[in-house]
Short mmCIF file of C-alpha atoms and ligand atoms in Angstrom, two decimals:
data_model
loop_
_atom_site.label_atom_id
_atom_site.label_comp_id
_atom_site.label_asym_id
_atom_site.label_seq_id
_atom_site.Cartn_x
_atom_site.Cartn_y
_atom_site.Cartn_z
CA UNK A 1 86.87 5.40 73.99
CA UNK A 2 87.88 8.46 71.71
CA UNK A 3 85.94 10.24 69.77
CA UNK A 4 86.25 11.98 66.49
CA UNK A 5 84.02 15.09 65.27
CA UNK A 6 84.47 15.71 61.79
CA UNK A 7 83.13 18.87 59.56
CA UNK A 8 80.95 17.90 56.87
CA UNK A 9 83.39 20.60 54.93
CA UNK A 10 87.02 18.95 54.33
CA UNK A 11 85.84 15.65 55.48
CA UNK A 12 88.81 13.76 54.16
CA UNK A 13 91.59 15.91 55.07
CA UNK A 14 90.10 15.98 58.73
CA UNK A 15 89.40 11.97 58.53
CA UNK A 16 93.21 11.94 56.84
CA UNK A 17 94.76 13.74 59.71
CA UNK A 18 92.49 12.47 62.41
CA UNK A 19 93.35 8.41 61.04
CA UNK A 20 97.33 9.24 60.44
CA UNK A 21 97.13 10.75 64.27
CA UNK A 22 95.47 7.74 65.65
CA UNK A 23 97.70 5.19 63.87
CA UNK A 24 100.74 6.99 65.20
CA UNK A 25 99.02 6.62 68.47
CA UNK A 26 98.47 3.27 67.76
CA UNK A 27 94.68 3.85 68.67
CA UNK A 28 92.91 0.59 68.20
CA UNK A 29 89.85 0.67 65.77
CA UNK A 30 87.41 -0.25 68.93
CA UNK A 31 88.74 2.58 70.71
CA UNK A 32 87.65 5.25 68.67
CA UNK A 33 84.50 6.60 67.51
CA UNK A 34 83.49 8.39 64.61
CA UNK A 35 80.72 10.99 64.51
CA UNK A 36 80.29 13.35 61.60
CA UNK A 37 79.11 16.46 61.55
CA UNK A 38 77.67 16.85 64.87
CA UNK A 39 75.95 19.35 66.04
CA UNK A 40 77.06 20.43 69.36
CA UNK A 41 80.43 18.72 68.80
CA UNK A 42 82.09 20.21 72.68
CA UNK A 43 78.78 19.12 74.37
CA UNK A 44 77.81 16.02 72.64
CA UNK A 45 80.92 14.04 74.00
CA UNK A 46 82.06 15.92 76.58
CA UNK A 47 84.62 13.69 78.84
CA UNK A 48 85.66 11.27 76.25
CA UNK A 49 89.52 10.84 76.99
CA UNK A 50 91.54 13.04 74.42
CA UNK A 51 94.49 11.46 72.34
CA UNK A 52 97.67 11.81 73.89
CA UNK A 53 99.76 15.06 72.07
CA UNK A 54 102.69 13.35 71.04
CA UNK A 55 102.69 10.65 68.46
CA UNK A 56 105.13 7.22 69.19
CA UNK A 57 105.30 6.29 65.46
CA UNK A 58 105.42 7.95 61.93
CA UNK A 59 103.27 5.98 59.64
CA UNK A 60 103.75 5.83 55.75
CA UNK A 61 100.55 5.18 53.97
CA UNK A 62 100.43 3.12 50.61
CA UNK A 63 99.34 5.65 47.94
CA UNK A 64 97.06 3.67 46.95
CA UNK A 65 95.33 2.80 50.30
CA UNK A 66 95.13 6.71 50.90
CA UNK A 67 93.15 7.75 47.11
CA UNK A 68 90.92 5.14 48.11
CA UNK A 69 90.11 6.00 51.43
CA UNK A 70 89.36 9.33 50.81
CA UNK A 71 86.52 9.00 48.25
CA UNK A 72 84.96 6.65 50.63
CA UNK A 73 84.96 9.14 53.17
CA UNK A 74 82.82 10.80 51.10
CA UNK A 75 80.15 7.69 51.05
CA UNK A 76 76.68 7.95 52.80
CA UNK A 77 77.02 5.07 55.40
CA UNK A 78 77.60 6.60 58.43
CA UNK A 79 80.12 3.13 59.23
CA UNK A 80 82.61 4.25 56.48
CA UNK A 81 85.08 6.39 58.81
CA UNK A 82 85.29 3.21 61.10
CA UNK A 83 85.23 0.82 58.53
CA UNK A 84 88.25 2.97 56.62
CA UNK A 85 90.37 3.44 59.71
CA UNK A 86 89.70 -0.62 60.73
CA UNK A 87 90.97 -1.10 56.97
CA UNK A 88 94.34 1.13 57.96
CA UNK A 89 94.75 -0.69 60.73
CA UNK A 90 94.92 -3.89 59.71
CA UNK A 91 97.32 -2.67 56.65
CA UNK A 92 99.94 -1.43 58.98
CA UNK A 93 100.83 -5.04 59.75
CA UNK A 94 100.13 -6.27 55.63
CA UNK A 95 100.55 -3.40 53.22
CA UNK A 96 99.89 -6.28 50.47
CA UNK A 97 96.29 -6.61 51.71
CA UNK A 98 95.73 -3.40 49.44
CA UNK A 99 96.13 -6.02 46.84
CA UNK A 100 94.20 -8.64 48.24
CA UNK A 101 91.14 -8.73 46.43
CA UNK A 102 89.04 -11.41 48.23
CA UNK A 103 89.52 -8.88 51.71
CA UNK A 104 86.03 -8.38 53.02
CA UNK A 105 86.43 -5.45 54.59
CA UNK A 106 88.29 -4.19 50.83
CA UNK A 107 85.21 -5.47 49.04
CA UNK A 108 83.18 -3.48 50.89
CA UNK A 109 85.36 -0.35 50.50
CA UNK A 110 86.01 -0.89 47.04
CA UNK A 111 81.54 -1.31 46.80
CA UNK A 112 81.72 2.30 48.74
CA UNK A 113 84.40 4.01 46.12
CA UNK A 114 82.64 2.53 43.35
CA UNK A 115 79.15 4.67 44.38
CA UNK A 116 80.85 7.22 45.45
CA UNK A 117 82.35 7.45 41.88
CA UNK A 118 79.03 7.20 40.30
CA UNK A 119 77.71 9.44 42.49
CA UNK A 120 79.94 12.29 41.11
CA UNK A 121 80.14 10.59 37.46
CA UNK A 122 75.79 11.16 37.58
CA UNK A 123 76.39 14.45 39.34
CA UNK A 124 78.73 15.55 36.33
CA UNK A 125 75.63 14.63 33.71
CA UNK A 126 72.72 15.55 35.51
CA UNK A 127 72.77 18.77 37.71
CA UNK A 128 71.15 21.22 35.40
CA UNK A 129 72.18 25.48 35.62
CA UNK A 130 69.51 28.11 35.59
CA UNK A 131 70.77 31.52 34.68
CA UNK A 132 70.33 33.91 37.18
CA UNK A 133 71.38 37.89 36.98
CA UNK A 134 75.54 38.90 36.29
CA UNK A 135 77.34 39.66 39.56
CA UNK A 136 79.12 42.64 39.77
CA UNK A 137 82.19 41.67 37.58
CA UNK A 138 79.70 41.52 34.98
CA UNK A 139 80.56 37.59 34.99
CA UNK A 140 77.78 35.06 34.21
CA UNK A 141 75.76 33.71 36.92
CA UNK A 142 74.87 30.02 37.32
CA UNK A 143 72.40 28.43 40.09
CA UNK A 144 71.69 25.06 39.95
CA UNK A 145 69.83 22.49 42.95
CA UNK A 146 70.81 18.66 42.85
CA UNK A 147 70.38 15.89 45.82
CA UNK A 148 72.85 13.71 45.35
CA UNK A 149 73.19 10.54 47.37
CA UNK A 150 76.06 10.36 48.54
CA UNK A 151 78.74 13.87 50.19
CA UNK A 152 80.08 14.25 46.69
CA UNK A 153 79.76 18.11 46.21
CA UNK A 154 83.16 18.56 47.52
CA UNK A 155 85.22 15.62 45.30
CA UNK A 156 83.30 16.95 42.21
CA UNK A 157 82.91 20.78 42.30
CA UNK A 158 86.93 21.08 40.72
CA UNK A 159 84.98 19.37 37.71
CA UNK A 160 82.71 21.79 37.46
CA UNK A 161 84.98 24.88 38.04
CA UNK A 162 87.55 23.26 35.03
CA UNK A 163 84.18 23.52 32.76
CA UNK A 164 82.85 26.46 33.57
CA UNK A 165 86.05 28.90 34.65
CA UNK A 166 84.53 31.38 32.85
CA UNK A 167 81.24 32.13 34.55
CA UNK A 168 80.05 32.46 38.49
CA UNK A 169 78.41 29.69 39.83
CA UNK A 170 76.58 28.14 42.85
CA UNK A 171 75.70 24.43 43.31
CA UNK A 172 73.04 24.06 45.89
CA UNK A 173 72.69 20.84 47.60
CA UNK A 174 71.25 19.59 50.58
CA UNK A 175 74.44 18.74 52.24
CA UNK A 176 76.52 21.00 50.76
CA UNK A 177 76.82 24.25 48.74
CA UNK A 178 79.65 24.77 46.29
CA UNK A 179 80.19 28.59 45.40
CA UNK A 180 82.26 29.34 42.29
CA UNK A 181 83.13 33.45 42.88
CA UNK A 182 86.01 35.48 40.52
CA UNK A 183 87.75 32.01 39.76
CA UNK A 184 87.74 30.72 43.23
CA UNK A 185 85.64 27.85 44.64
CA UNK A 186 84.51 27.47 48.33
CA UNK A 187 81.67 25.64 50.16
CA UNK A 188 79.01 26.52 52.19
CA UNK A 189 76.71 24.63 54.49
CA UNK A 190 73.69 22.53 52.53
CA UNK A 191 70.53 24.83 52.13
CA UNK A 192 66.59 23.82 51.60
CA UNK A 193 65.40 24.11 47.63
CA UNK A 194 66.50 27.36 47.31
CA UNK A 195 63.57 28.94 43.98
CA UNK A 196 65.41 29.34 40.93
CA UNK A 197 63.92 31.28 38.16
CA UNK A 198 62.89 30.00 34.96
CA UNK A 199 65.22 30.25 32.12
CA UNK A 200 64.30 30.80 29.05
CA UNK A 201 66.87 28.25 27.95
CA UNK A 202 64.96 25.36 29.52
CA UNK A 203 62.28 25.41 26.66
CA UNK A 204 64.92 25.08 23.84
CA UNK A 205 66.62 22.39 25.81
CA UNK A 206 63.11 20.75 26.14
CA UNK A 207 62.18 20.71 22.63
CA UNK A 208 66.21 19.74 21.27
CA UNK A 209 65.12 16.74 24.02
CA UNK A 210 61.83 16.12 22.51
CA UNK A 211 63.68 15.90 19.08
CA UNK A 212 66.40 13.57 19.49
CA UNK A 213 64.28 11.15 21.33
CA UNK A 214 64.08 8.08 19.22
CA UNK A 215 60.64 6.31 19.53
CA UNK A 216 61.69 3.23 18.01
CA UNK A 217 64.57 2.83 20.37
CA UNK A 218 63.10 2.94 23.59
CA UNK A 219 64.57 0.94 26.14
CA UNK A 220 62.93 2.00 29.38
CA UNK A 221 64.94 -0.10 32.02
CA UNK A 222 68.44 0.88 30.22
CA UNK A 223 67.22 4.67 30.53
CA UNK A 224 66.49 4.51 34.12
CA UNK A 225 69.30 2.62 34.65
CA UNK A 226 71.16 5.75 32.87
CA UNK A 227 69.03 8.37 34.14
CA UNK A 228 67.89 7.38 37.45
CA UNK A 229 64.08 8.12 38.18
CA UNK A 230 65.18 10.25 41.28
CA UNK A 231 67.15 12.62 39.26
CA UNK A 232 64.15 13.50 37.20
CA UNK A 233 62.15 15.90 39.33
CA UNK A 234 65.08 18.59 38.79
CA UNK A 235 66.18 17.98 35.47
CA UNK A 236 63.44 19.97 33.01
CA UNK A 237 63.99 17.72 30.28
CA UNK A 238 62.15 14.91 32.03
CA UNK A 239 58.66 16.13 32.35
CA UNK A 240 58.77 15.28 28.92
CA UNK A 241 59.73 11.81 29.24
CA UNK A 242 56.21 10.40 30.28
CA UNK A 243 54.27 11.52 26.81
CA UNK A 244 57.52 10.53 24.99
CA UNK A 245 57.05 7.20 26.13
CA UNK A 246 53.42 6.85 25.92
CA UNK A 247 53.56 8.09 22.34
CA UNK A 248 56.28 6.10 21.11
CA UNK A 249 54.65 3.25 19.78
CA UNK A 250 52.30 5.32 18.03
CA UNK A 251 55.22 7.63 16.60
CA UNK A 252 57.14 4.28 15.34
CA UNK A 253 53.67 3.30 13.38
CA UNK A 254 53.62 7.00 11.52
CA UNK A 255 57.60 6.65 10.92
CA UNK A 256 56.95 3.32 9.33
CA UNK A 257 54.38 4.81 7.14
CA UNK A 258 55.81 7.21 5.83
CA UNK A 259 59.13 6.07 5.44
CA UNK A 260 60.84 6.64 2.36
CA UNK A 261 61.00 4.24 -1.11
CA UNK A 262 64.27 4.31 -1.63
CA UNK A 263 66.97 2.16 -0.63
CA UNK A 264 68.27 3.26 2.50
CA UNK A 265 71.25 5.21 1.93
CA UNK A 266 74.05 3.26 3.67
CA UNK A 267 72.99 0.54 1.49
CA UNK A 268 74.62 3.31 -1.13
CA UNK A 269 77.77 3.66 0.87
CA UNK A 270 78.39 0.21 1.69
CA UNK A 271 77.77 -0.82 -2.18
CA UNK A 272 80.17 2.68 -2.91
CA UNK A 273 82.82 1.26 -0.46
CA UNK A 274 83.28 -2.37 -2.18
CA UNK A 275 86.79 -2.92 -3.86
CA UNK A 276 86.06 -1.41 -7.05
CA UNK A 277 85.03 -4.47 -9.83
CA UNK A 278 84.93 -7.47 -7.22
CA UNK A 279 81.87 -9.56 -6.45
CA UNK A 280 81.68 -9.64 -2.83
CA UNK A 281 83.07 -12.65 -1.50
CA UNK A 282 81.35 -15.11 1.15
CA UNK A 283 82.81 -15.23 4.45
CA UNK A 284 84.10 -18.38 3.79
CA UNK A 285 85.73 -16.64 0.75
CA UNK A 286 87.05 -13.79 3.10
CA UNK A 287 88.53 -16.29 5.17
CA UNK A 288 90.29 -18.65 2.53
CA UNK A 289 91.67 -15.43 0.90
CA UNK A 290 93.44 -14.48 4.65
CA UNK A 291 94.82 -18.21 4.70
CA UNK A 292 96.38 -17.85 1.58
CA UNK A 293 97.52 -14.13 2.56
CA UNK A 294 99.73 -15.98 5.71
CA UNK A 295 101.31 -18.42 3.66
CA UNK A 296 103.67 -15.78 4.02
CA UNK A 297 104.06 -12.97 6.84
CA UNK A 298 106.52 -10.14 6.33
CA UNK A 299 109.02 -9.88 10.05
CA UNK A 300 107.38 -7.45 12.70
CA UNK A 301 104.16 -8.69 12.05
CA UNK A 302 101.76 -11.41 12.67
CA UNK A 303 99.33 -13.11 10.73
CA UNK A 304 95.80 -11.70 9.34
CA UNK A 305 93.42 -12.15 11.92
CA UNK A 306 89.56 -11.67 11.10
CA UNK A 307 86.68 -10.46 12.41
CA UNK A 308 84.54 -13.11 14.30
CA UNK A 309 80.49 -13.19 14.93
CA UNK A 310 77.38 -13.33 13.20
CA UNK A 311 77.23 -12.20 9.69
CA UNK A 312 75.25 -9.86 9.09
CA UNK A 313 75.22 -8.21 12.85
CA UNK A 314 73.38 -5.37 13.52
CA UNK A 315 76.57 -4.48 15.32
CA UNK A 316 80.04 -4.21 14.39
CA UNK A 317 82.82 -3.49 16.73
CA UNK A 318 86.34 -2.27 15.57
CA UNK A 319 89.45 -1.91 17.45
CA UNK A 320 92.96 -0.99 16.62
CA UNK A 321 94.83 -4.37 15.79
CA UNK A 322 95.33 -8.02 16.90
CA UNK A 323 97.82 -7.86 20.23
CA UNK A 324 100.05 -11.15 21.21
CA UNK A 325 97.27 -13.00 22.61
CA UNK A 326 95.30 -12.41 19.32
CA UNK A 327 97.63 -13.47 17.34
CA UNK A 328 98.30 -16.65 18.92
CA UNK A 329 94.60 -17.67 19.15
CA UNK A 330 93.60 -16.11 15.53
CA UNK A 331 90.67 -14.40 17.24
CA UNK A 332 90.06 -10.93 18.15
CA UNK A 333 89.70 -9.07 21.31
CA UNK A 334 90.86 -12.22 23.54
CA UNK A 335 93.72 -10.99 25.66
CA UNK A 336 92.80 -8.16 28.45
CA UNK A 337 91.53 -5.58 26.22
CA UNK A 338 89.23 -7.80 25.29
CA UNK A 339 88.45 -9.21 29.15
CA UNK A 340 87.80 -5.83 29.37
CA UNK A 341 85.59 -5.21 26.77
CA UNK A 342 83.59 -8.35 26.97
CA UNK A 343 82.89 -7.16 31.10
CA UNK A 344 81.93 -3.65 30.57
CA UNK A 345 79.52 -5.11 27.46
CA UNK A 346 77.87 -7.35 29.57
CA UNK A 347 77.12 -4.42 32.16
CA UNK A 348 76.15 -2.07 29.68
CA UNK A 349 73.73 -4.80 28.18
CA UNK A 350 75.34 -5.25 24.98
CA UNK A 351 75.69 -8.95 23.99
CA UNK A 352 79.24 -9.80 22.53
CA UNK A 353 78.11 -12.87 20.39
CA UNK A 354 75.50 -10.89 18.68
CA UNK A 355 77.88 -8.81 16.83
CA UNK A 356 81.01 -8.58 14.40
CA UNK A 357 84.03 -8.02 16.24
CA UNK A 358 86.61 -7.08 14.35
CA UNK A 359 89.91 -4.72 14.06
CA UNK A 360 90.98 -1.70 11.83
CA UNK A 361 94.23 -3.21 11.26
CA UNK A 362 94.45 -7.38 10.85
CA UNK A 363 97.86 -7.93 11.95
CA UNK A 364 99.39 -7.82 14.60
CA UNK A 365 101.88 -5.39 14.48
CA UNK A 366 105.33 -6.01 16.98
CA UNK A 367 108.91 -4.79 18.11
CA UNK A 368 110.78 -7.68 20.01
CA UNK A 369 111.97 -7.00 23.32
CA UNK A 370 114.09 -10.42 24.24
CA UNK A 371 112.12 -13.18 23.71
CA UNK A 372 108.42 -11.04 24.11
CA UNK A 373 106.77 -9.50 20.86
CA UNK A 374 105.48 -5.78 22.00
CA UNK A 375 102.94 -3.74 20.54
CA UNK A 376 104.09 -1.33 18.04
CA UNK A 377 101.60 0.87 17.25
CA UNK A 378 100.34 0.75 13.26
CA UNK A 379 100.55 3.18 11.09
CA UNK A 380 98.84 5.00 7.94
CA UNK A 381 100.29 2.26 6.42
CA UNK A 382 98.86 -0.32 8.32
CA UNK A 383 95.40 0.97 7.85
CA UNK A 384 95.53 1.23 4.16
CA UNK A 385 96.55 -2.45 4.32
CA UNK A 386 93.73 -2.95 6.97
CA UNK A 387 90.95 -1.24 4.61
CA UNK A 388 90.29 -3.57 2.41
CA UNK A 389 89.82 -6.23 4.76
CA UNK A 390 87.62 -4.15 6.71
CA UNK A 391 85.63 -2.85 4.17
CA UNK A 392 85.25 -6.37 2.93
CA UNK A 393 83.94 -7.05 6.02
CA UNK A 394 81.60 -4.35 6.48
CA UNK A 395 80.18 -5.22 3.16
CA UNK A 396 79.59 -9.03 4.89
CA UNK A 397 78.27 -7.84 8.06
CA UNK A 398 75.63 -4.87 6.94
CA UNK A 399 75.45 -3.26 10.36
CA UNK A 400 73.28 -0.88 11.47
CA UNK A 401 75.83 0.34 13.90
CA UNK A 402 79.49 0.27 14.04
CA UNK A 403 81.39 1.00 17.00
CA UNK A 404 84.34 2.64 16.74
CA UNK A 405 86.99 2.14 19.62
CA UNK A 406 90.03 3.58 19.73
CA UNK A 407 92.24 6.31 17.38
CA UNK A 408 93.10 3.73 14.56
CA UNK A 409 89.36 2.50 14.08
CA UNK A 410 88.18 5.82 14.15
CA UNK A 411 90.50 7.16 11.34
CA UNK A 412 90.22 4.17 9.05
CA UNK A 413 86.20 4.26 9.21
CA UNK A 414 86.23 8.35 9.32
CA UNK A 415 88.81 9.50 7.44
CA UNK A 416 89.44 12.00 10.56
CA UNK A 417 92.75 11.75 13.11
CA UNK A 418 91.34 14.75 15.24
CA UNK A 419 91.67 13.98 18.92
CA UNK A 420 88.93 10.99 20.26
CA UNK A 421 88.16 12.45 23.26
CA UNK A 422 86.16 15.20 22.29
CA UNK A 423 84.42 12.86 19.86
CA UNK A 424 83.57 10.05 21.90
CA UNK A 425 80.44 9.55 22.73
CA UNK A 426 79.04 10.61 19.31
CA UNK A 427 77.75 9.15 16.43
CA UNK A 428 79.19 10.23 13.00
CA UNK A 429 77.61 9.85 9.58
CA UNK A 430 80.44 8.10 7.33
CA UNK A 431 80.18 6.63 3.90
CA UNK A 432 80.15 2.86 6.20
CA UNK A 433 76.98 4.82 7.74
CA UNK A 434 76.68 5.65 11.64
CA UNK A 435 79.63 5.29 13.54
CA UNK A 436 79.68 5.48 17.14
CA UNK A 437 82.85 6.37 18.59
CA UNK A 438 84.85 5.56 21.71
CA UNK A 439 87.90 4.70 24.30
CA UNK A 440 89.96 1.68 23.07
CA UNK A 441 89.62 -0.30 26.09
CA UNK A 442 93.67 -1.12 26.47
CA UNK A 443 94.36 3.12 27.02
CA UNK A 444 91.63 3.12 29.56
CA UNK A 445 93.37 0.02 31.05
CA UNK A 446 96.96 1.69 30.61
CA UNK A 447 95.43 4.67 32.83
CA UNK A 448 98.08 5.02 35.31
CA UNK A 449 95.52 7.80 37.59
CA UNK A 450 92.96 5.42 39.31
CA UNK A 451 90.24 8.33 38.96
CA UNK A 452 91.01 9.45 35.51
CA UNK A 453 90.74 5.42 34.54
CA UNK A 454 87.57 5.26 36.95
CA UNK A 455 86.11 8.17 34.79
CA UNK A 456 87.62 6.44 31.16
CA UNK A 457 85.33 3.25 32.38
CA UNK A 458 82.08 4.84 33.43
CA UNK A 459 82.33 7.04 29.42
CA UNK A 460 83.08 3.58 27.84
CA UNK A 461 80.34 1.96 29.60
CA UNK A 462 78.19 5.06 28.37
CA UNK A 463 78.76 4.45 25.49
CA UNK A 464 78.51 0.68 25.16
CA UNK A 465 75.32 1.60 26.66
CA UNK A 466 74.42 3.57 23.70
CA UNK A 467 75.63 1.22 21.07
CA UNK A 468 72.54 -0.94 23.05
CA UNK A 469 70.69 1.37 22.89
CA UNK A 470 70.87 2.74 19.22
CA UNK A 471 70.55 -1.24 17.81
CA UNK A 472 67.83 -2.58 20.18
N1 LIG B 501 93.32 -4.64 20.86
C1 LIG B 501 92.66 -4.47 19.70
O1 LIG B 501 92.49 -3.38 19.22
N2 LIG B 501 92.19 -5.54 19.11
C2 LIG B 501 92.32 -6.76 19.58
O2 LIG B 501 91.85 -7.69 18.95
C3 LIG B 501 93.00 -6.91 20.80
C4 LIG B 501 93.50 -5.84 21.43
#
């Protein structure tokens, strides 16, 4: 038996080199054991047999294999080194078992990467800075105290020192301390609670809190589900949750009092947006009026395809256009893009068949490559033609909400090409009323980077979560 020491600092290069050693050794997974972080690491195991200096072998490791095995190296369960190297093990002799989704032992690394991810991805939203004096550059200085569950100080401190390049920093954690000095990050051992002072930003922050919290929208499970309960004791925005709750229903009673008299004004818009001089049509109407439309369809494109769902929704959800599959079934959002959509919706507790799906653009818009039709992606042109289909629509549906996903949905209901991804996320006030914008869920499939689509998917799920949220 062998065993392995190692640091809690650069755990996955040391796991890296320590596996790649091993494997070259061909070290079976039974003959090694893992420790991490030990405290006396010369004492602790003193005569276990040492690896032999020289390796036999040089092993190649899947790229794959290797960005998944070192986030879960960064996982709480003290099995995960063993259960990682057994994993690389068996893969020497199968390099398709990367691929093999029914593995047990991937399903339970995959489980491991997956909270490891939203570990960092809750890290990200919820450790909160206190300002504390300038260092002696003069430059800004940061402290902030968050217990994460899982070793992800390390994996997610780059994040941090991206956003906030332009100030000092220090993330104190339990496990581990990430410094941000001059532009240059390093990491410390874990320290107790270390006592922050108060900043008088944190009352602000409370009361812009206090403000945007909507008392008729309370949904206390998706919250917590958002916003963990454990999180709460260091974020200072959440001693105000309690009385927000407990006065809610009261609030909603005083809203609905005095509310105004007048028609609401998206009922304005919607009536302003209506094909100037036409009675609005029935969706039966809408629908007769596309069938007639595809008696003929110009070359490059497919057929109209409309929206499907309840009329009126209190959501409505736009994409860009109809893709192959679309086309072929006359219904929106069935091919992967919608697989995806329809799994994230159901996890973010937003219920597909209770609202209007629909598209910016209603055809389907192709180049041929042989005998296969490929996207093409529309243009201005294609949206103008889109609009009045869409605004038809809207005019059906009434929504209180319309989700926005993708570039093409969020010009043709905003009038605005200006880049999504600093938008997303947010609701804007349009003439349609509120709409929420986000990813298009075929560019977060297209992701080639397995963490940048990781971190596309947990902001989509956000913000499905939110579109719950805001029509509940
Ligand atoms: N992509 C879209 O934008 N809409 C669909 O209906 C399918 C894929």
């Amino acid at each position: 038996m062998h065993t392995i020491n190692l640091p809690r600092i650069g755990t996955d290069k040391a796991w890296r080199d320590a596996a790649r050693l091993h494997l070259s050794l061909g070290s079976t997974p039974e003959s090694l054991l893992w420790q991490f972080d030990t405290p006396d690491q010369n004492d602790l195991f003193a005569g276990t047999a040492p690896p032999p200096a020289r390796p036999s072998q040089q092993i190649t490791l899947p790229k794959e294999a290797v960005s998944l095995l070192t986030k879960v190296v960064w996982h709480a369960d003290p099995e995960r080194f063993a259960a990682a190297y057994r994993f690389l093990w068996r893969l020497r002799d199968r390099s398709s078992l990367i691929r093999d989704s029914a593995d047990p032992d991937l399903i339970r690394l995959r489980g491991m990467e997956k909270n490891v991810r939203r570990c960092a991805h809750k890290m990200k939203a919820f450790v909160r800075f206190r300002d504390i004096a300038p260092g002696t550059q003069g430059r800004r200085r940061f402290a902030g105290w968050f217990e994460p569950t899982h070793h992800t100080v390390e994996p997610t401190a780059p994040f941090f020192a991206r956003r906030f390049a332009d100030m000092d920093w220090m993330i104190v954690t339990p496990d581990v301390t990430a410094i941000f000095d001059n532009g240059r990050l390093s990491f410390a051992p874990g320290q107790s609670k270390p006592d922050l002072p108060e900043d008088g930003a944190e009352e602000l922050w409370g009361t812009y809190f206090c403000n945007i919290f909507n008392p008729a929208r309370v949904k206390i499970s998706a919250m917590t589900s958002e916003m963990p309960r454990k999180y709460w004791k260091n974020m200072p925005e959440a001693r105000h949750i309690p009385d927000l709750i407990a006065g809610a229903e009261k609030r909603v009673k005083e809203m609905a009092e005095t509310a105004p008299t007048l028609p609401p004004l998206r009922a304005a818009a919607v009536k302003r947006s209506l094909p100037e001089g036409r009675d609005l049509p029935d969706r039966a109407a809408l629908l007769a009026k596309a069938a007639e439309a595809n008696k003929t369809v110009p070359d490059g494109y497919g057929r109209i395809i409309l929206g499907e769902g309840p009329c009126p929704a209190q959501l409505m959800v736009v994409g860009e256009q109809p893709g192959d599959m679309e086309d072929r079934e006359g219904r929106p959002f069935v091919g992967p893009a919608g697989q995806m959509f329809d799994q994230t919706a159901r996890r973010a507790g937003l219920d597909r068949d209770a609202a209007y799906v629909t598209n910016a653009v209603k055809r389907f818009r192709y180049t041929m490559r042989g005998k296969r039709r490929l996207h093409h992606p529309p243009d201005r042109g294609d949206i103008q033609h889109g609009k009045w289909w869409l605004d038809y629509e809207i005019a059906l549906t009434r929504p209180k909400l319309i989700l926005a996903m993708g570039g093409t949905a969020a010009e043709a209901l905003t009038g605005s090409r200006q880049g999504l991804m600093k938008r997303r996320g947010m609701v804007e006030e349009t003439l349609y009323g509120p709409v929420l914008l986000t990813l298009h869920p075929a560019y977060i499939l297209r992701l080639p980077d397995r963490d940048r689509q990781a971190e596309a998917q947990d902001w989509f799920r956000d913000d499905l979560t939110e579109a719950a949220r805001a029509i509940s």
